[in-house]
Tab-separated table of C-alpha atoms and ligand atoms in Angstrom:
chain	number	residue	atom	x	y	z
A	1	MET	CA	-41.668	-23.267	-29.190
A	2	LEU	CA	-40.465	-23.250	-32.737
A	3	ILE	CA	-40.844	-26.457	-34.874
A	4	GLY	CA	-39.099	-26.926	-38.078
A	5	GLY	CA	-39.169	-30.375	-38.360
A	6	PHE	CA	-40.886	-33.578	-37.914
A	7	GLN	CA	-39.660	-36.997	-38.483
A	8	LYS	CA	-42.742	-39.070	-37.437
A	9	LEU	CA	-40.269	-42.432	-37.555
A	10	THR	CA	-37.210	-42.921	-36.873
A	11	LEU	CA	-35.077	-46.279	-34.864
A	12	LEU	CA	-31.986	-44.893	-35.325
A	13	ASP	CA	-32.433	-41.790	-33.100
A	14	TYR	CA	-33.756	-42.760	-29.712
A	15	PRO	CA	-31.188	-45.520	-28.921
A	16	GLY	CA	-33.568	-49.233	-28.294
A	17	LYS	CA	-37.207	-46.977	-28.683
A	18	ILE	CA	-39.592	-46.446	-31.402
A	19	ALA	CA	-39.409	-42.784	-31.085
A	20	SER	CA	-40.368	-39.380	-33.139
A	21	MET	CA	-38.298	-36.892	-33.443
A	22	VAL	CA	-38.679	-33.138	-33.369
A	23	PHE	CA	-36.711	-30.433	-34.537
A	24	THR	CA	-36.474	-26.724	-33.226
A	25	GLN	CA	-35.340	-23.962	-34.453
A	26	GLY	CA	-32.856	-22.063	-33.817
A	27	CYS	CA	-29.651	-21.433	-33.001
A	28	LEU	CA	-26.380	-19.872	-31.032
A	29	PHE	CA	-23.798	-22.268	-32.393
A	30	ARG	CA	-22.548	-21.621	-35.789
A	31	CYS	CA	-20.920	-25.021	-36.456
A	32	PRO	CA	-18.692	-25.495	-39.793
A	33	TYR	CA	-21.070	-29.306	-39.973
A	34	CYS	CA	-23.571	-28.817	-39.167
A	35	HIS	CA	-25.868	-31.070	-40.751
A	36	ASN	CA	-29.440	-29.259	-39.933
A	37	PRO	CA	-28.022	-25.321	-40.997
A	38	GLU	CA	-31.333	-25.083	-42.070
A	39	LEU	CA	-32.421	-24.695	-38.384
A	40	ILE	CA	-30.508	-22.410	-37.362
A	41	PHE	CA	-31.781	-19.505	-38.945
A	42	HIS	CA	-35.802	-18.517	-37.932
A	43	LYS	CA	-37.816	-18.673	-41.532
A	44	GLU	CA	-37.943	-15.495	-43.146
A	45	ASN	CA	-41.590	-17.703	-43.975
A	46	GLY	CA	-42.791	-17.943	-40.417
A	47	GLU	CA	-43.878	-21.407	-41.365
A	48	TYR	CA	-43.808	-23.703	-38.860
A	49	ILE	CA	-45.251	-27.351	-37.095
A	50	SER	CA	-47.367	-26.912	-34.634
A	51	GLU	CA	-47.356	-28.588	-31.158
A	52	GLU	CA	-50.751	-29.172	-31.708
A	53	GLU	CA	-49.802	-31.137	-34.635
A	54	VAL	CA	-46.898	-33.176	-33.171
A	55	LEU	CA	-49.299	-34.381	-30.067
A	56	GLY	CA	-51.563	-34.967	-32.004
A	57	TYR	CA	-49.733	-37.583	-33.951
A	58	LEU	CA	-48.067	-38.829	-30.721
A	59	GLU	CA	-51.816	-39.418	-28.733
A	60	LYS	CA	-52.705	-41.345	-32.204
A	61	LYS	CA	-49.525	-43.559	-32.329
A	62	LYS	CA	-48.671	-43.843	-28.301
A	63	ASN	CA	-49.644	-47.466	-28.177
A	64	PHE	CA	-47.160	-47.652	-30.914
A	65	LEU	CA	-44.129	-45.367	-30.078
A	66	GLU	CA	-41.771	-45.903	-27.495
A	67	GLY	CA	-40.203	-42.879	-26.909
A	68	LEU	CA	-40.101	-38.556	-28.873
A	69	VAL	CA	-36.466	-37.458	-29.776
A	70	ILE	CA	-36.109	-33.741	-29.324
A	71	THR	CA	-33.780	-32.194	-31.173
A	72	GLY	CA	-32.683	-29.167	-33.098
A	73	GLY	CA	-31.052	-26.924	-34.005
A	74	GLU	CA	-31.034	-25.969	-29.874
A	75	PRO	CA	-34.234	-27.631	-28.125
A	76	THR	CA	-32.990	-25.439	-25.007
A	77	LEU	CA	-33.387	-22.321	-26.396
A	78	HIS	CA	-37.390	-22.942	-26.626
A	79	LYS	CA	-38.785	-21.369	-23.072
A	80	GLY	CA	-42.398	-23.655	-23.693
A	81	ILE	CA	-40.081	-26.361	-24.389
A	82	GLY	CA	-40.705	-27.896	-20.537
A	83	ASP	CA	-44.256	-27.428	-21.067
A	84	PHE	CA	-43.825	-29.495	-24.591
A	85	MET	CA	-41.805	-32.213	-22.166
A	86	ARG	CA	-44.688	-32.648	-19.310
A	87	LYS	CA	-47.549	-32.602	-21.974
A	88	VAL	CA	-45.703	-35.854	-24.082
A	89	LYS	CA	-44.870	-37.524	-20.794
A	90	ALA	CA	-48.427	-37.308	-20.347
A	91	LEU	CA	-48.922	-39.584	-23.233
A	92	GLY	CA	-46.742	-42.078	-21.187
A	93	LEU	CA	-43.975	-41.930	-24.105
A	94	SER	CA	-39.827	-41.948	-23.016
A	95	VAL	CA	-38.584	-38.272	-23.341
A	96	LYS	CA	-35.100	-38.197	-24.727
A	97	LEU	CA	-33.451	-34.388	-25.400
A	98	ASP	CA	-30.066	-33.641	-27.888
A	99	THR	CA	-28.420	-30.213	-26.337
A	100	ASN	CA	-25.481	-28.328	-27.065
A	101	GLY	CA	-25.414	-27.847	-23.759
A	102	VAL	CA	-25.395	-23.560	-23.377
A	103	ARG	CA	-28.612	-24.460	-20.726
A	104	PRO	CA	-27.665	-25.812	-17.760
A	105	ASP	CA	-30.186	-24.464	-15.431
A	106	MET	CA	-32.588	-25.517	-17.780
A	107	VAL	CA	-32.158	-28.828	-18.095
A	108	ALA	CA	-31.778	-29.539	-14.651
A	109	GLY	CA	-35.070	-28.452	-14.295
A	110	PHE	CA	-35.872	-31.266	-16.085
A	111	ILE	CA	-34.071	-33.540	-15.391
A	112	GLN	CA	-35.013	-32.701	-11.750
A	113	GLU	CA	-38.886	-33.035	-12.314
A	114	GLY	CA	-38.920	-36.424	-14.309
A	115	ILE	CA	-39.537	-35.015	-17.793
A	116	VAL	CA	-36.486	-36.196	-19.920
A	117	ASP	CA	-35.002	-39.813	-19.799
A	118	TYR	CA	-32.205	-39.497	-21.821
A	119	ILE	CA	-29.855	-36.586	-22.977
A	120	ALA	CA	-27.610	-36.946	-25.702
A	121	MET	CA	-24.394	-34.038	-25.528
A	122	ASP	CA	-22.008	-32.730	-27.861
A	123	LEU	CA	-18.500	-32.702	-27.181
A	124	LYS	CA	-17.705	-30.973	-30.043
A	125	HIS	CA	-14.336	-30.020	-29.167
A	126	VAL	CA	-11.214	-29.751	-26.151
A	127	TRP	CA	-11.984	-27.262	-24.168
A	128	GLU	CA	-9.611	-25.226	-25.221
A	129	LYS	CA	-10.261	-25.113	-28.656
A	130	TYR	CA	-14.247	-25.650	-27.992
A	131	ASN	CA	-14.813	-21.808	-30.138
A	132	THR	CA	-13.504	-23.096	-33.031
A	133	ILE	CA	-15.284	-25.195	-34.330
A	134	ALA	CA	-19.233	-23.621	-32.444
A	135	LYS	CA	-17.156	-20.373	-32.988
A	136	THR	CA	-20.426	-18.882	-30.548
A	137	LYS	CA	-19.377	-14.574	-29.428
A	138	LYS	CA	-20.619	-15.267	-26.112
A	139	GLU	CA	-17.901	-16.549	-23.546
A	140	GLU	CA	-20.177	-17.519	-21.427
A	141	ASP	CA	-21.997	-19.980	-23.898
A	142	LEU	CA	-19.013	-22.399	-22.657
A	143	GLU	CA	-18.500	-21.846	-19.989
A	144	ASN	CA	-22.169	-23.524	-19.484
A	145	VAL	CA	-21.532	-26.490	-21.264
A	146	GLN	CA	-19.028	-27.805	-19.144
A	147	LYS	CA	-21.794	-27.261	-16.547
A	148	THR	CA	-24.147	-29.134	-18.844
A	149	PHE	CA	-21.463	-32.256	-18.753
A	150	THR	CA	-20.316	-32.016	-15.397
A	151	LEU	CA	-24.286	-31.993	-14.967
A	152	LEU	CA	-25.155	-35.322	-16.552
A	153	GLN	CA	-21.923	-36.629	-14.960
A	154	THR	CA	-23.375	-36.279	-12.188
A	155	SER	CA	-27.401	-37.214	-12.268
A	156	GLY	CA	-27.569	-40.305	-13.214
A	157	ILE	CA	-30.230	-39.063	-16.004
A	158	PRO	CA	-29.196	-41.513	-19.085
A	159	HIS	CA	-26.911	-39.682	-21.826
A	160	GLU	CA	-24.183	-39.720	-24.199
A	161	PHE	CA	-21.271	-37.681	-25.604
A	162	ARG	CA	-20.555	-37.295	-29.145
A	163	THR	CA	-17.976	-35.975	-31.211
A	164	THR	CA	-18.069	-34.579	-35.391
A	165	VAL	CA	-14.704	-35.610	-36.377
A	166	LEU	CA	-13.921	-32.461	-38.292
A	167	PRO	CA	-10.217	-33.417	-40.218
A	168	GLY	CA	-8.562	-29.872	-40.167
A	169	PHE	CA	-10.004	-28.764	-36.862
A	170	HIS	CA	-9.697	-32.083	-35.043
A	171	THR	CA	-5.790	-34.034	-34.530
A	172	GLU	CA	-5.705	-38.058	-33.524
A	173	GLU	CA	-5.533	-37.317	-29.905
A	174	ASP	CA	-7.679	-34.737	-29.873
A	175	PHE	CA	-10.743	-37.721	-29.293
A	176	CYS	CA	-8.006	-39.002	-26.152
A	177	THR	CA	-8.242	-35.604	-24.590
A	178	MET	CA	-12.354	-36.124	-24.955
A	179	ALA	CA	-12.333	-39.847	-23.779
A	180	GLY	CA	-10.459	-37.913	-20.382
A	181	TYR	CA	-12.669	-35.872	-19.710
A	182	LEU	CA	-15.395	-39.696	-19.113
A	183	LEU	CA	-15.821	-41.310	-16.238
A	184	PRO	CA	-16.325	-45.554	-16.749
A	185	GLY	CA	-19.910	-46.277	-17.561
A	186	GLU	CA	-20.568	-43.642	-19.684
A	187	THR	CA	-20.881	-43.509	-23.205
A	188	TYR	CA	-18.945	-41.595	-26.155
A	189	TYR	CA	-19.720	-41.605	-30.430
A	190	LEU	CA	-17.758	-40.531	-32.815
A	191	GLN	CA	-19.582	-39.502	-35.428
A	192	ASN	CA	-18.002	-39.087	-39.421
A	193	ILE	CA	-18.009	-35.831	-41.504
A	194	SER	CA	-21.143	-36.711	-43.660
A	195	TYR	CA	-20.374	-33.382	-46.136
A	196	LYS	CA	-23.043	-33.617	-48.157
A	197	LYS	CA	-25.623	-30.315	-47.101
A	198	THR	CA	-22.843	-28.486	-44.263
A	199	LEU	CA	-23.254	-24.951	-42.599
A	200	GLU	CA	-20.474	-24.284	-44.229
A	201	LYS	CA	-19.673	-24.875	-47.958
A	202	THR	CA	-16.375	-24.003	-47.891
A	203	LEU	CA	-15.178	-26.963	-45.695
A	204	ASP	CA	-11.681	-29.100	-47.169
A	205	GLN	CA	-12.611	-32.750	-48.390
A	206	SER	CA	-9.490	-33.277	-49.374
A	207	LYS	CA	-8.320	-34.031	-45.405
A	208	HIS	CA	-9.178	-37.456	-43.395
A	209	LEU	CA	-8.894	-38.445	-40.210
A	210	ASP	CA	-9.497	-42.231	-39.817
A	211	VAL	CA	-12.284	-42.443	-37.943
A	212	PRO	CA	-11.569	-46.302	-37.829
A	213	LYS	CA	-8.240	-45.943	-36.371
A	214	ILE	CA	-9.339	-42.778	-33.407
A	215	LEU	CA	-11.729	-45.693	-32.404
A	216	GLY	CA	-9.067	-48.496	-31.768
A	217	VAL	CA	-6.992	-46.762	-30.422
A	218	LEU	CA	-9.660	-45.525	-27.409
A	219	ARG	CA	-10.871	-48.862	-26.980
A	220	GLU	CA	-6.953	-49.397	-25.764
A	221	ARG	CA	-6.430	-46.955	-23.542
A	222	PHE	CA	-9.863	-46.043	-22.179
A	223	HIS	CA	-11.347	-49.621	-21.079
A	224	GLY	CA	-13.896	-48.006	-18.339
A	225	ILE	CA	-16.025	-46.588	-21.494
A	226	ILE	CA	-18.180	-47.834	-24.380
A	227	ILE	CA	-16.618	-46.034	-27.423
A	228	ASP	CA	-18.584	-46.405	-30.421
A	229	GLU	CA	-19.404	-44.345	-34.071
A	230	ARG	CA	-22.116	-43.603	-35.565
B	301	LIG	S1	-24.641	-28.466	-35.560
B	301	LIG	FE1	-23.721	-27.020	-33.800
B	301	LIG	S2	-24.647	-25.542	-34.954
B	301	LIG	FE2	-25.637	-27.101	-36.020
B	301	LIG	S3	-27.742	-26.969	-34.725
B	301	LIG	FE3	-25.920	-28.464	-33.706
B	301	LIG	S4	-25.013	-27.317	-32.388
B	301	LIG	FE4	-26.416	-25.835	-33.443
């Protein structure tokens, strides 16, 4: 497992828990708004944080911390992630996994084994336009994303879906379509794009979507779904 970053403390990224967060290196999507573009490609200098360093810190702080967030990049691209999660669970910490959904079989195995406690999955766009944002060359990646989406809806694992709002790519109606994919009781977050750091440097910042207005429309139309802003 390649760890490109380690944040010792976050109060925002694991709902209701005091957590640390690791950032795995590598992703096969190329989302224009990606705010961690330095995590997409492997590092030229090969300088990664070792699992031992992270686990050593977690061991020391296990009476204070409640969980670990594993984010990326895309964590499920790493074969060693299951072993790593087992070690984190053995410390008595909860594990939250952030995923873009490209490895449904791996995620299903984690859920079955009980080594993940909460999963946050990106819902990047309506299915028909998904690849205008994900920009993968492999059709099967998109099929896998839909499989993971359904898996989370049917497995009983606590989870959330979230969409980064990208003006010029999304329309207001797209958010109603995406919210329509969700089931009563599920949680859906919208996250406004930050232009401070993005993979695509030429994003048109003059385009605008009114996120509070979209949230209002969604809440009116989808009563059973928990809809919020991140
Ligand atoms: S935002 Fe897109 S490109 Fe960036 S890490 Fe997530 S899935 Fe990969």
